Coordinates of C-alpha atoms and ligand atoms in Angstrom, one line a residue:
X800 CA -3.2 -30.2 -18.5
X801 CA -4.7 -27.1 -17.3
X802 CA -5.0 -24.4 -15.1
X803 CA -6.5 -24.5 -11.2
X804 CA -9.6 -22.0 -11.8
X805 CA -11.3 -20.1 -9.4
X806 CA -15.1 -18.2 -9.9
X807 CA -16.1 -15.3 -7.4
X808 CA -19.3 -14.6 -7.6
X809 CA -20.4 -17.4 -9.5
X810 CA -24.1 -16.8 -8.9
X811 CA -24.4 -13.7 -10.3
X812 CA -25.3 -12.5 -14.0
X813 CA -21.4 -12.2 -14.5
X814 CA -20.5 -15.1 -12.6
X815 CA -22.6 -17.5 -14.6
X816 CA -21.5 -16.1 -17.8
X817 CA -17.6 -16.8 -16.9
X818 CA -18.5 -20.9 -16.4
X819 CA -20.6 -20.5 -19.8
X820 CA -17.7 -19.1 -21.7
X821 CA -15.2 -21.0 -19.6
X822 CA -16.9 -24.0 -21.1
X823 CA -17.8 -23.0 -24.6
X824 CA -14.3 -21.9 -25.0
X825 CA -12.6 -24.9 -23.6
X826 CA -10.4 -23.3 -21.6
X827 CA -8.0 -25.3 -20.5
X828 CA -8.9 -26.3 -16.3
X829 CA -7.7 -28.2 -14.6
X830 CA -10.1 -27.9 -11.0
X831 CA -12.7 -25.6 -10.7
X832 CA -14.3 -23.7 -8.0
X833 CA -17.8 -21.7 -7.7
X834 CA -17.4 -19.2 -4.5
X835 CA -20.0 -16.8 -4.0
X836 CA -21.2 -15.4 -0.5
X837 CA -22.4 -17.3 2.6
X838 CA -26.4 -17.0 1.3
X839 CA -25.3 -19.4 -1.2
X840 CA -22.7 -21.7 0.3
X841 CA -24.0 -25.6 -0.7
X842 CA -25.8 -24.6 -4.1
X843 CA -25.0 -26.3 -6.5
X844 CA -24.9 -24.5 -10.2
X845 CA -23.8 -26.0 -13.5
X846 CA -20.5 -25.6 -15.2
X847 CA -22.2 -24.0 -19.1
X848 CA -24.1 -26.5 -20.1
X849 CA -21.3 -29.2 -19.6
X850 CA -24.1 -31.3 -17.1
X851 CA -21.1 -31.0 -14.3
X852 CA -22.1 -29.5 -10.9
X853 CA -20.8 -27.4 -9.2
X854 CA -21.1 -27.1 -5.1
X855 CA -20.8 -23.1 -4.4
X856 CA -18.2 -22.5 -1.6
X857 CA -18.1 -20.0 1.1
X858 CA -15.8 -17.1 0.0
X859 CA -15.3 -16.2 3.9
X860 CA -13.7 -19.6 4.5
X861 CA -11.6 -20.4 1.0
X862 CA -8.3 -21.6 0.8
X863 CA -6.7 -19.6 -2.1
X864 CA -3.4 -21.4 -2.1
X865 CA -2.6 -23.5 -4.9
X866 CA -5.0 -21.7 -7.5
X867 CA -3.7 -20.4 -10.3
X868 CA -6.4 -17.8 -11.1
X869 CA -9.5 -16.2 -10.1
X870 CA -12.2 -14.5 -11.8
X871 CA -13.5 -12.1 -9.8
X872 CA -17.3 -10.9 -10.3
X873 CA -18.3 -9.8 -6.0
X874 CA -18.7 -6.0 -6.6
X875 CA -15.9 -3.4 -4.9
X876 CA -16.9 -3.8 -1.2
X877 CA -15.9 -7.8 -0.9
X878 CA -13.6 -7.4 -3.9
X879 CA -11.6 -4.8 -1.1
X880 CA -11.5 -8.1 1.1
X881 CA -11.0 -10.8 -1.1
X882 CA -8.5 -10.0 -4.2
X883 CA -5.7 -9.0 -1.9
X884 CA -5.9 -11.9 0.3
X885 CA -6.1 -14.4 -3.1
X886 CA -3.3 -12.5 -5.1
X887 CA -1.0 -12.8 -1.7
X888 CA -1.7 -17.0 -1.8
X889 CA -0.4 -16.7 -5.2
X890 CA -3.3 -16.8 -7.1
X891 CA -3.6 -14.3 -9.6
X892 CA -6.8 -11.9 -9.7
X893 CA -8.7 -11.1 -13.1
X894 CA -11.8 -8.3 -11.2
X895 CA -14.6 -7.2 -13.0
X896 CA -15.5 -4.3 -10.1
X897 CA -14.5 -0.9 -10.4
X898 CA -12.4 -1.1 -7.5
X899 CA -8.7 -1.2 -9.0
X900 CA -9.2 0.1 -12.6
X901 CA -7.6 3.1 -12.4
X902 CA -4.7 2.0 -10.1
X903 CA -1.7 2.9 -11.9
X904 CA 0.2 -0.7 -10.5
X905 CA -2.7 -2.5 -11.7
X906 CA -2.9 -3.3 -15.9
X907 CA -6.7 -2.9 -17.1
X908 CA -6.8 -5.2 -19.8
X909 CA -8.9 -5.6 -23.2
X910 CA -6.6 -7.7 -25.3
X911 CA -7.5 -7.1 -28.6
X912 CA -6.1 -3.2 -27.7
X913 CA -3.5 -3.2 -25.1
X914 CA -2.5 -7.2 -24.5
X915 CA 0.9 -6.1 -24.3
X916 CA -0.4 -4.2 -20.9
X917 CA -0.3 -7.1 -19.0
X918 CA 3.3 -7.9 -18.0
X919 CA 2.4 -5.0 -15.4
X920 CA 0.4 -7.7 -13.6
X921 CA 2.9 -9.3 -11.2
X922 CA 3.4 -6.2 -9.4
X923 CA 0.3 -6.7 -7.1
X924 CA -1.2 -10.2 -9.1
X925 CA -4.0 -8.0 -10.1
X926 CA -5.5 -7.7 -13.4
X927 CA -9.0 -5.4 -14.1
X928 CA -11.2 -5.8 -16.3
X929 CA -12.8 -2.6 -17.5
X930 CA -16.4 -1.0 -17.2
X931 CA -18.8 -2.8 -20.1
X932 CA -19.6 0.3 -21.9
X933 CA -15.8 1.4 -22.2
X934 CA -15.2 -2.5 -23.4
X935 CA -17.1 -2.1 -26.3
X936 CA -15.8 1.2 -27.5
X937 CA -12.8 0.8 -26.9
X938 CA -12.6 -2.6 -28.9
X939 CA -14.2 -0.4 -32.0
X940 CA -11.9 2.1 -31.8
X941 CA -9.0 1.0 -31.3
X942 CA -8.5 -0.2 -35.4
X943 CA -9.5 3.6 -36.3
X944 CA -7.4 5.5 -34.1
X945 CA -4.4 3.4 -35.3
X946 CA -5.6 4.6 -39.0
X947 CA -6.6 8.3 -38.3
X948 CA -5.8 9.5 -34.7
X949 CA -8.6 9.8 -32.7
X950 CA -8.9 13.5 -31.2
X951 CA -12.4 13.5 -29.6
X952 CA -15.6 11.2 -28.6
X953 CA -18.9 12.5 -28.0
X954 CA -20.7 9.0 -26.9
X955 CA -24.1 8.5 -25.5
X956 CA -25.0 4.9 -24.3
X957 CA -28.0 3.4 -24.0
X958 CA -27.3 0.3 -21.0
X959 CA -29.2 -2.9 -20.6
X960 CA -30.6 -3.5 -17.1
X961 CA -28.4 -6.4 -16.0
X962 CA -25.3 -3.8 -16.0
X963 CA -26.7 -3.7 -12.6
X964 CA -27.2 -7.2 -11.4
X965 CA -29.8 -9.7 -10.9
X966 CA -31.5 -7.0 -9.1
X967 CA -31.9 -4.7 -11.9
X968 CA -33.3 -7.3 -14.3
X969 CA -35.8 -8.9 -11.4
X970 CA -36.8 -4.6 -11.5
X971 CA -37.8 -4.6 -15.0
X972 CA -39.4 -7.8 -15.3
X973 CA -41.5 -6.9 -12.3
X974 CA -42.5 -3.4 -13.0
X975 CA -43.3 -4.2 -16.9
X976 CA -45.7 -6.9 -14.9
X977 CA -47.7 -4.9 -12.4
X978 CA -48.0 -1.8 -15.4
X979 CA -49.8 -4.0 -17.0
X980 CA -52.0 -5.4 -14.7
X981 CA -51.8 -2.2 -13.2
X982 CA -50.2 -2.8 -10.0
X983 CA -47.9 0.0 -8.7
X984 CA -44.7 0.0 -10.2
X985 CA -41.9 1.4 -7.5
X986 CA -38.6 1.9 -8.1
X987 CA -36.1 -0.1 -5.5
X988 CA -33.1 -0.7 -7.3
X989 CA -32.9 2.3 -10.2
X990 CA -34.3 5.6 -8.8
X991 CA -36.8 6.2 -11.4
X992 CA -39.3 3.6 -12.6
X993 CA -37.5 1.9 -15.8
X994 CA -40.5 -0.6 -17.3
X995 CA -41.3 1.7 -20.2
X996 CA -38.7 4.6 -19.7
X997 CA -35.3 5.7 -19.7
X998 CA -33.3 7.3 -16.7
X999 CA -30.1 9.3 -17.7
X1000 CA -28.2 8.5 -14.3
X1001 CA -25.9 5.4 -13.8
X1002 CA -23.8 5.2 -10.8
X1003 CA -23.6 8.4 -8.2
X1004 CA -23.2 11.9 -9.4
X1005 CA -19.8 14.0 -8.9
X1006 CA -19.3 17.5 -8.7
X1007 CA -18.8 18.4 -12.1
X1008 CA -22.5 17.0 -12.6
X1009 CA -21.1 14.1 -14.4
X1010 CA -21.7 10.1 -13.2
X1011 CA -19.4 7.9 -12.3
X1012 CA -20.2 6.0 -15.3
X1013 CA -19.4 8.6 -17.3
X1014 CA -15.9 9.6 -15.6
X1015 CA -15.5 6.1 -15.9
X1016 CA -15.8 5.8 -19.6
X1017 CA -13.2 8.5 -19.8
X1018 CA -10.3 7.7 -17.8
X1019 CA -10.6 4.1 -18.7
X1020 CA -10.6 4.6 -22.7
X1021 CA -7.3 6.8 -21.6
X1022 CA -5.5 4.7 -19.9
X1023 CA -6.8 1.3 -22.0
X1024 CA -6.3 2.8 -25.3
X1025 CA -4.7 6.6 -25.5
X1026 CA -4.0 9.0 -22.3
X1027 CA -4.4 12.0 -25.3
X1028 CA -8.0 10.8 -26.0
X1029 CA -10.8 13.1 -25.3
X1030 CA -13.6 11.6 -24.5
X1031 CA -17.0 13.2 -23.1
X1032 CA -20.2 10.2 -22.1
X1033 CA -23.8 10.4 -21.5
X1034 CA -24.7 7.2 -20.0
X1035 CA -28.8 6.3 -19.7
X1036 CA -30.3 3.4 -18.7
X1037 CA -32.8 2.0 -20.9
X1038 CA -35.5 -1.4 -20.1
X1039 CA -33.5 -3.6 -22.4
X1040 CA -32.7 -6.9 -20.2
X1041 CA -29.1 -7.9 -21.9
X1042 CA -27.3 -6.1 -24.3
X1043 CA -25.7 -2.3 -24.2
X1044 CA -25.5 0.2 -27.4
X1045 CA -23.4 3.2 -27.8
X1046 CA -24.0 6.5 -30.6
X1047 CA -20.7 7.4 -31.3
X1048 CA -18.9 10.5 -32.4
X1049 CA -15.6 10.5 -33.4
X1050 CA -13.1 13.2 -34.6
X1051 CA -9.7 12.4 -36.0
X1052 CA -6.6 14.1 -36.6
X1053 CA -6.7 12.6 -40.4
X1054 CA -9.3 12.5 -42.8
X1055 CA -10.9 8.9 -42.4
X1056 CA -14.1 7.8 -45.2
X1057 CA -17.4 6.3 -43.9
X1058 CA -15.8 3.6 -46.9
X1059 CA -12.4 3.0 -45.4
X1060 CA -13.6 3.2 -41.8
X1061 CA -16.0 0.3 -42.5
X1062 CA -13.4 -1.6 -44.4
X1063 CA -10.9 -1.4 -41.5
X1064 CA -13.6 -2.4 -38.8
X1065 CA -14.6 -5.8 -41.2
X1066 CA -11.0 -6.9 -40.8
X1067 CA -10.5 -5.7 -36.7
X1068 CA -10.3 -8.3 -34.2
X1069 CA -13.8 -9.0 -32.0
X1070 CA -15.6 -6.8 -34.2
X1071 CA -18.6 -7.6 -36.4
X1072 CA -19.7 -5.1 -39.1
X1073 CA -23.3 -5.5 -40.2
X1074 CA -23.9 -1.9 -42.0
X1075 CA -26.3 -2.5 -45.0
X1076 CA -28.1 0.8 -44.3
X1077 CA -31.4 -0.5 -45.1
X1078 CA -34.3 -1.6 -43.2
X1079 CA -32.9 -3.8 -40.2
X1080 CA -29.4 -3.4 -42.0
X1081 CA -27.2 -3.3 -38.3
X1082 CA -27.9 -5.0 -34.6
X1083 CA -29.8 -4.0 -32.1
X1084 CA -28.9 -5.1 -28.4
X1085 CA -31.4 -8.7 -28.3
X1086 CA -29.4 -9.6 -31.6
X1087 CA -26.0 -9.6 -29.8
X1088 CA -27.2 -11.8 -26.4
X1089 CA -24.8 -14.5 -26.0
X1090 CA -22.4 -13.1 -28.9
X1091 CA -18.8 -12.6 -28.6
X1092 CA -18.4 -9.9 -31.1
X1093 CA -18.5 -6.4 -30.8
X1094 CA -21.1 -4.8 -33.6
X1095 CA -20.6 -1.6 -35.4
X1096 CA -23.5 -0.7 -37.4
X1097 CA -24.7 2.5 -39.3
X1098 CA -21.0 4.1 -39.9
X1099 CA -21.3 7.4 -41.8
X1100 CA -19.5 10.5 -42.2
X1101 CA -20.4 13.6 -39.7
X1102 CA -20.5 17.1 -42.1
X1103 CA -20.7 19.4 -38.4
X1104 CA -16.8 18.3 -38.4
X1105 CA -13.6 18.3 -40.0
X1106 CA -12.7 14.5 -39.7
X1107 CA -15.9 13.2 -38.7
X1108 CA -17.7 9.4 -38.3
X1109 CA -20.5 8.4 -36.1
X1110 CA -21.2 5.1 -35.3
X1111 CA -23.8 2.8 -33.6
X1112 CA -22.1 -0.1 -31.1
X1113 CA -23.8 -3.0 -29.5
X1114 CA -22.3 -5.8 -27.2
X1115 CA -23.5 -8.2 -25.2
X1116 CA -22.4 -6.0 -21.7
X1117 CA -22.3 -9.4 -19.6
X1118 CA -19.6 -10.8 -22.4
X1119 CA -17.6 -8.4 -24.1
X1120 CA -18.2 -5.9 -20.9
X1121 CA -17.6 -8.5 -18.4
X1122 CA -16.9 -12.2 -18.4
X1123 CA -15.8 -12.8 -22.1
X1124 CA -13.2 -10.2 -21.4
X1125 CA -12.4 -11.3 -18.1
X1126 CA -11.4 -14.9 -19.9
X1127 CA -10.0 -13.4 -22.3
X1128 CA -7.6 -11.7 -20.2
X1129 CA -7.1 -15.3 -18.4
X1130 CA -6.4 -17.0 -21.9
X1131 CA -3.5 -14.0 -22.6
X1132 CA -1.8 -14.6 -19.0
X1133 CA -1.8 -18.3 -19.5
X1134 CA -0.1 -17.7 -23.0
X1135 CA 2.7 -15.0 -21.9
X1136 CA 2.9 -16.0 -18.3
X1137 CA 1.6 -19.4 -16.5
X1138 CA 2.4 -23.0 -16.5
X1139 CA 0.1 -25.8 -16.8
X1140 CA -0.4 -28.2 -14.1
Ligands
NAP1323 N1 -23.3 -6.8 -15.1 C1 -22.4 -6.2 -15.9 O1 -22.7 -5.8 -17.1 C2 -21.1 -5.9 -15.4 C3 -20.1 -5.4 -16.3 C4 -18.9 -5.2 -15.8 C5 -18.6 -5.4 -14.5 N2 -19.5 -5.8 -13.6 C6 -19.2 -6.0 -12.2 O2 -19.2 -7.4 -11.9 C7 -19.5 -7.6 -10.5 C8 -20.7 -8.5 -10.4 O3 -21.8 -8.0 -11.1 P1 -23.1 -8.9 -11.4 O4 -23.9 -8.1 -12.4 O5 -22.8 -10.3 -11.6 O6 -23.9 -8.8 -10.0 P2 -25.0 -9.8 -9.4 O7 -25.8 -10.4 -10.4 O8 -25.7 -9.0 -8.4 O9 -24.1 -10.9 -8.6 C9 -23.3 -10.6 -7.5 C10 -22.4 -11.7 -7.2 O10 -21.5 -11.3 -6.1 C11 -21.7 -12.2 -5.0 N3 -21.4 -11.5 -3.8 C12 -22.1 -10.4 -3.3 N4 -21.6 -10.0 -2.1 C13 -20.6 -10.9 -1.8 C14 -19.8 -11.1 -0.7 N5 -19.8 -10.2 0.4 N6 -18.9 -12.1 -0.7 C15 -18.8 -12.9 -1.8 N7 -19.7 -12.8 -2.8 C16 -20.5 -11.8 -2.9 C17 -23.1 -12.7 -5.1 O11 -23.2 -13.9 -4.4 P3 -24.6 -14.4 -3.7 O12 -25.4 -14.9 -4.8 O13 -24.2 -15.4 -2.7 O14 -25.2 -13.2 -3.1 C18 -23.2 -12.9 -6.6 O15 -22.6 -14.1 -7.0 C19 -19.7 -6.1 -10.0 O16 -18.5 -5.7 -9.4 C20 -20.1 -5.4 -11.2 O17 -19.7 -4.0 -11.1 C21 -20.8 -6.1 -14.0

């Protein structure tokens, strides 16, 4: 008994991280595809580390019909083709781009903060999957604003390279290569060379001389968590391959300890709390590759404000930002709304 599963974009960083947590969570399948673009139509690519192959499939010439659910991972331009043509067969479309976040006929899903959100999904058979750095956040805060209120967030994030694809990790291995054996190092896929350095500039620019990474991490927290939320983002990329961290601010409406804050966030669901503050005492982003959790670390009390905390965050931005959330969303629909084959 299980569920007709479909991967889009099964090649890519995302992609392979749906079949590995597909498979180390045993969710319940009963067919599975791997569709990715014509450039890899006949590959073949394992399901986790189950041994079982996988033949990739042309996405331009799938049948949708008869699927229960697909994960999407394709990026917003084929995602624009794809998802609608796959949610009108009937096959219901979990999508990891950007493309429908912010629909308001659309649910955009973490489940250990709005599950409830969901329902929403049969009015297009669309479910979104938010950007990686508001995943994170919003799985830390959510426990603490149900204590104290959140008012205000001042967050700077500090991204992992594969936030942007294969490409961007191929860029950081191959620069950090030629520096040292002093090769020229030009940037392609970031606009500023990243082996060595950080570049405060993810996604285009808008007017208000804000990224769309940024915008992003504050009308998702608002519509994910609480539309009265301020929240105000500096996202930089930095040359770590997997894993994204977040500095935190946080003011609430009640008076909240650095004590209780820490005691609510060791009981809060995906969250780890590893806050000895002492040498190595939290996580660092190569700690939390191929995690689940969400890791708060170094949570004190801010004197500047009335009602203060900062924190320190770190995820593994393929999982938690991308495919373990993506399943996870799958897992709640099969619970409130589908049938087993
Ligand atoms: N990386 C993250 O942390 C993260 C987090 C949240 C959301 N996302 C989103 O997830 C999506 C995938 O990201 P990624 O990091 O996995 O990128 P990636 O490593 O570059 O992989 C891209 C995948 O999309 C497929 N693809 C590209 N163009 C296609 C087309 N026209 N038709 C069908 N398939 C196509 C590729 O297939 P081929 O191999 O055949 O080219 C590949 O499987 C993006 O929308 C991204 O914004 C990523």
């Amino acid at each position: 008994m299980g569920y007709r599963v479909v991967v889009a974009g099964a090649t890519g960083n995302v992609g392979r991280e749906m079949l590995n947590i597909l498979a180390e969570r045993e969710f319940p399948i009963a067919e599975l595809a791997a569709v990715a673009s014509a450039r890899s139509q006949g590959d073949q690519i394992e399901f986790g580390e189950t041994g079982k192959m996988l033949k990739v499939q042309n996405i331009e010439h799938f049948d949708w019909s008869g699927w229960d659910i697909a994960l999407f991972a394709i990026g917003s331009d084929a995602t624009k083709i794809y998802a609608p043509i796959a949610a009108a067969a009937g096959c219901t479309v979990i999508d990891n781009s950007s493309l429908y976040r912010m629909e308001p006929d659309v649910p955009l899903i973490v489940p250990e903060v709005n599950p409830e959100a969901i329902d929403g999904y049969k009015a297009r058979n669309i479910i979104a999957n938010p950007n990686c750095s508001t995943a994170q956040m919003v799985v830390a805060l959510k426990p603490l604003h149900d204590a104290a209120t959140i008012k205000r967030v001042v967050v700077s994030t500090y991204q992992s390279v594969s936030g942007a694809g294969k490409a961007g990790m191929d860029e950081l291995f191959e620069q950090s290569r030629n520096i040292f054996v002093g090769d020229p190092a030009e940037p392609k896929k970031f606009t500023k060379q990243i082996a060595f350095n950080v570049i405060p500039h993810i996604d285009k620019f808008l007017d208000d001389g804000f990224t769309k990474e940024e915008w992003k991490m504050v009308v998702e927290t608002k519509k994910i968590m609480d539309p009265k939320v301020k929240v105000t983002a500096t996202c930089v990329r930095v040359p770590v391959f997997v894993g994204h961290s977040e500095a935190i601010n946080i003011e609430f409406e009640k008076e909240l300890s650095a004590e209780d804050a820490q005691k609510i966030l060791r009981e809060a669901p995906g969250v780890m709390l590893v806050d000895k503050r002492e040498d190595g005492g939290y996580v660092t982003p190569v700690e939390c590759v191929g995690e689940f959790a969400t890791y708060v670390s170094r949570v004190r009390e801010d004197p500047t404000v009335d009602n203060g905390l900062v924190l320190w965050c770190v995820s593994d931005n393929l999982r938690k930002g991308a495919a373990l959330n993506a399943v996870q969303i799958a897992e709640l629909l099969g619970r409130r709304h589908l049938k087993k084959a």
